Amino acid sequence: MNLETILNNPTLRDIIVTILILGVSTLIIKWSSIFIIRTGKRFESDDTLIQVINEIIKYTIYALAITIILNELGINITAIAVSLGIVGIAVGFAARDTISNFISGLFVLGDKSFKVGDIIEISDQKGKVMIMGFRVTKLVTPDNNIITIPNSNFSRNLLVNHTPLEEKRVDLDITIPYSVNVEEIAERFKNLTLRFKWALDLPKPDLIINELADTGVKAMLSVWVDDPWKVAEYRSIIAKEIGPLLVDKHE
């Protein structure tokens, strides 16, 4: 099959043109993404901004490609636009979640509630922001799972960002038997934190009395750290070290 045969066959020509346009569009998106990432790193741009620019360019190129393909196929784009206007209400109703996620994504970007790399918590889910898009945000959890959260959730639920402030307090609730000296526990705890390189000197570690219960003194141990990603790990270490000191001596 020579070039003249292909050009004289409208269906075959349309298929080849469509494939070429999609192929070129994919290459442009890939090259532009590489260029944006390299340029962003060179100028130390925020990762969130780089991802957003990538998405804008990607969807814009796809939209242009589809428009060019429709023109090449001889499809009247104006007629399609009118048709979409007629069924716009039905389409809008069906795509209301997608539209809601998109608008919420714009608000999140505008408010700068969080960015890529931040550790956030929403709807009892906690993780580090890996990808922040217009529709969804993806988190990676401490146990290396990936959670996909629709952006509309950020406008309906309480969001906690654990990252903006570098320092984070680790709290551990304990019950001190009445047979155990509270001041001794407080002193032992402060000495214990001195061995931990991750424990900050200021603010100082502390033991706070919350309640005098039937089972003993309800208290809370608190120590400040500079890595919010490891709060659960540090709490576990403290619990293992302080546990033997809370054994009732009369048992």
XYZ file of C-alpha atoms in Angstrom, residues 120-250:
131
model
C -2.128 15.934 56.659
C -5.012 14.194 58.409
C -8.630 14.118 57.236
C -11.526 11.749 57.990
C -9.269 9.642 60.252
C -6.812 9.178 57.387
C -3.253 10.461 57.820
C -0.439 10.563 55.305
C 2.078 12.564 53.323
C 0.740 14.392 50.256
C 2.248 12.662 47.223
C 0.129 14.029 44.365
C -2.164 17.032 44.473
C -4.416 17.298 41.433
C -7.547 19.192 40.456
C -9.825 16.182 41.100
C -8.121 14.085 43.753
C -5.245 14.222 46.213
C -3.132 11.129 46.909
C -1.527 10.430 50.270
C 1.057 7.838 51.237
C 0.506 6.444 54.739
C 3.185 5.471 57.291
C 2.665 1.795 56.314
C 3.255 2.719 52.639
C -0.344 2.518 51.426
C -1.724 5.052 48.956
C -5.013 6.796 49.789
C -6.944 8.688 47.104
C -9.113 11.488 48.525
C -11.612 13.438 46.374
C -10.877 17.146 46.762
C -14.480 17.893 47.733
C -13.763 16.154 51.076
C -11.493 19.041 52.061
C -14.421 21.476 52.010
C -16.712 19.178 54.022
C -14.375 17.716 56.656
C -11.922 18.983 59.220
C -8.385 19.091 57.848
C -5.314 18.910 60.076
C -1.942 19.858 58.612
C 0.847 18.478 60.797
C 3.681 20.016 58.796
C 3.613 23.868 58.809
C 5.193 24.014 62.257
C 8.350 21.939 62.423
C 7.929 21.092 66.099
C 5.345 18.500 67.134
C 4.315 17.363 70.618
C 4.157 13.640 71.369
C 1.641 12.822 74.112
C 1.231 9.554 75.999
C -1.625 9.012 78.475
C -0.641 6.888 81.473
C -2.097 5.756 84.793
C 0.325 5.928 87.740
C -0.580 3.573 90.606
C -0.862 5.308 93.998
C 1.961 3.091 95.236
C 4.326 4.698 92.683
C 5.844 8.108 93.372
C 4.615 10.618 90.787
C 7.616 12.914 91.171
C 9.931 9.961 90.637
C 8.123 9.068 87.397
C 8.395 12.681 86.221
C 12.122 12.768 86.942
C 12.735 9.377 85.332
C 10.803 10.487 82.267
C 12.858 13.674 81.875
C 16.084 11.687 82.247
C 14.766 9.196 79.724
C 14.188 11.861 77.084
C 17.788 13.014 77.405
C 18.832 9.722 75.789
C 16.623 10.319 72.776
C 18.307 12.344 70.040
C 14.929 13.135 68.517
C 13.569 14.754 71.731
C 13.895 18.547 71.843
C 15.267 20.321 74.909
C 12.799 23.188 74.482
C 9.943 23.134 75.124
C 10.912 20.874 78.015
C 9.440 17.350 78.454
C 6.686 17.376 81.036
C 4.298 15.214 83.067
C 0.804 16.696 83.413
C -1.663 15.443 86.062
C -5.162 15.142 84.582
C -7.239 13.245 87.163
C -7.179 11.289 90.420
C -9.041 8.093 89.589
C -9.815 4.901 91.500
C -7.084 3.028 89.633
C -4.421 5.688 90.112
C -3.257 9.085 88.921
C -4.286 9.817 85.340
C -1.453 11.747 83.739
C 0.025 12.639 80.360
C 3.663 12.527 79.337
C 4.611 15.052 76.664
C 7.799 15.640 74.723
C 8.453 17.844 71.689
C 10.065 16.478 68.521
C 11.013 17.920 65.132
C 9.684 15.128 62.910
C 5.850 14.974 62.755
C 6.033 11.902 60.497
C 7.361 9.735 63.334
C 5.016 10.732 66.161
C 3.467 7.252 66.439
C 6.911 5.625 66.455
C 8.199 7.948 69.186
C 5.065 7.389 71.299
C 5.644 3.636 71.099
C 9.280 4.013 72.187
C 8.265 6.101 75.208
C 5.561 3.584 76.170
C 8.041 0.684 76.101
C 10.541 2.570 78.240
C 8.108 3.997 80.791
C 5.848 0.923 81.108
C 8.006 -1.035 83.587
C 8.109 1.997 85.897
C 4.307 1.992 86.237
C 4.006 -1.472 87.744
C 2.309 -1.457 91.142
C 5.034 -2.408 93.628
C 2.495 -4.049 95.968
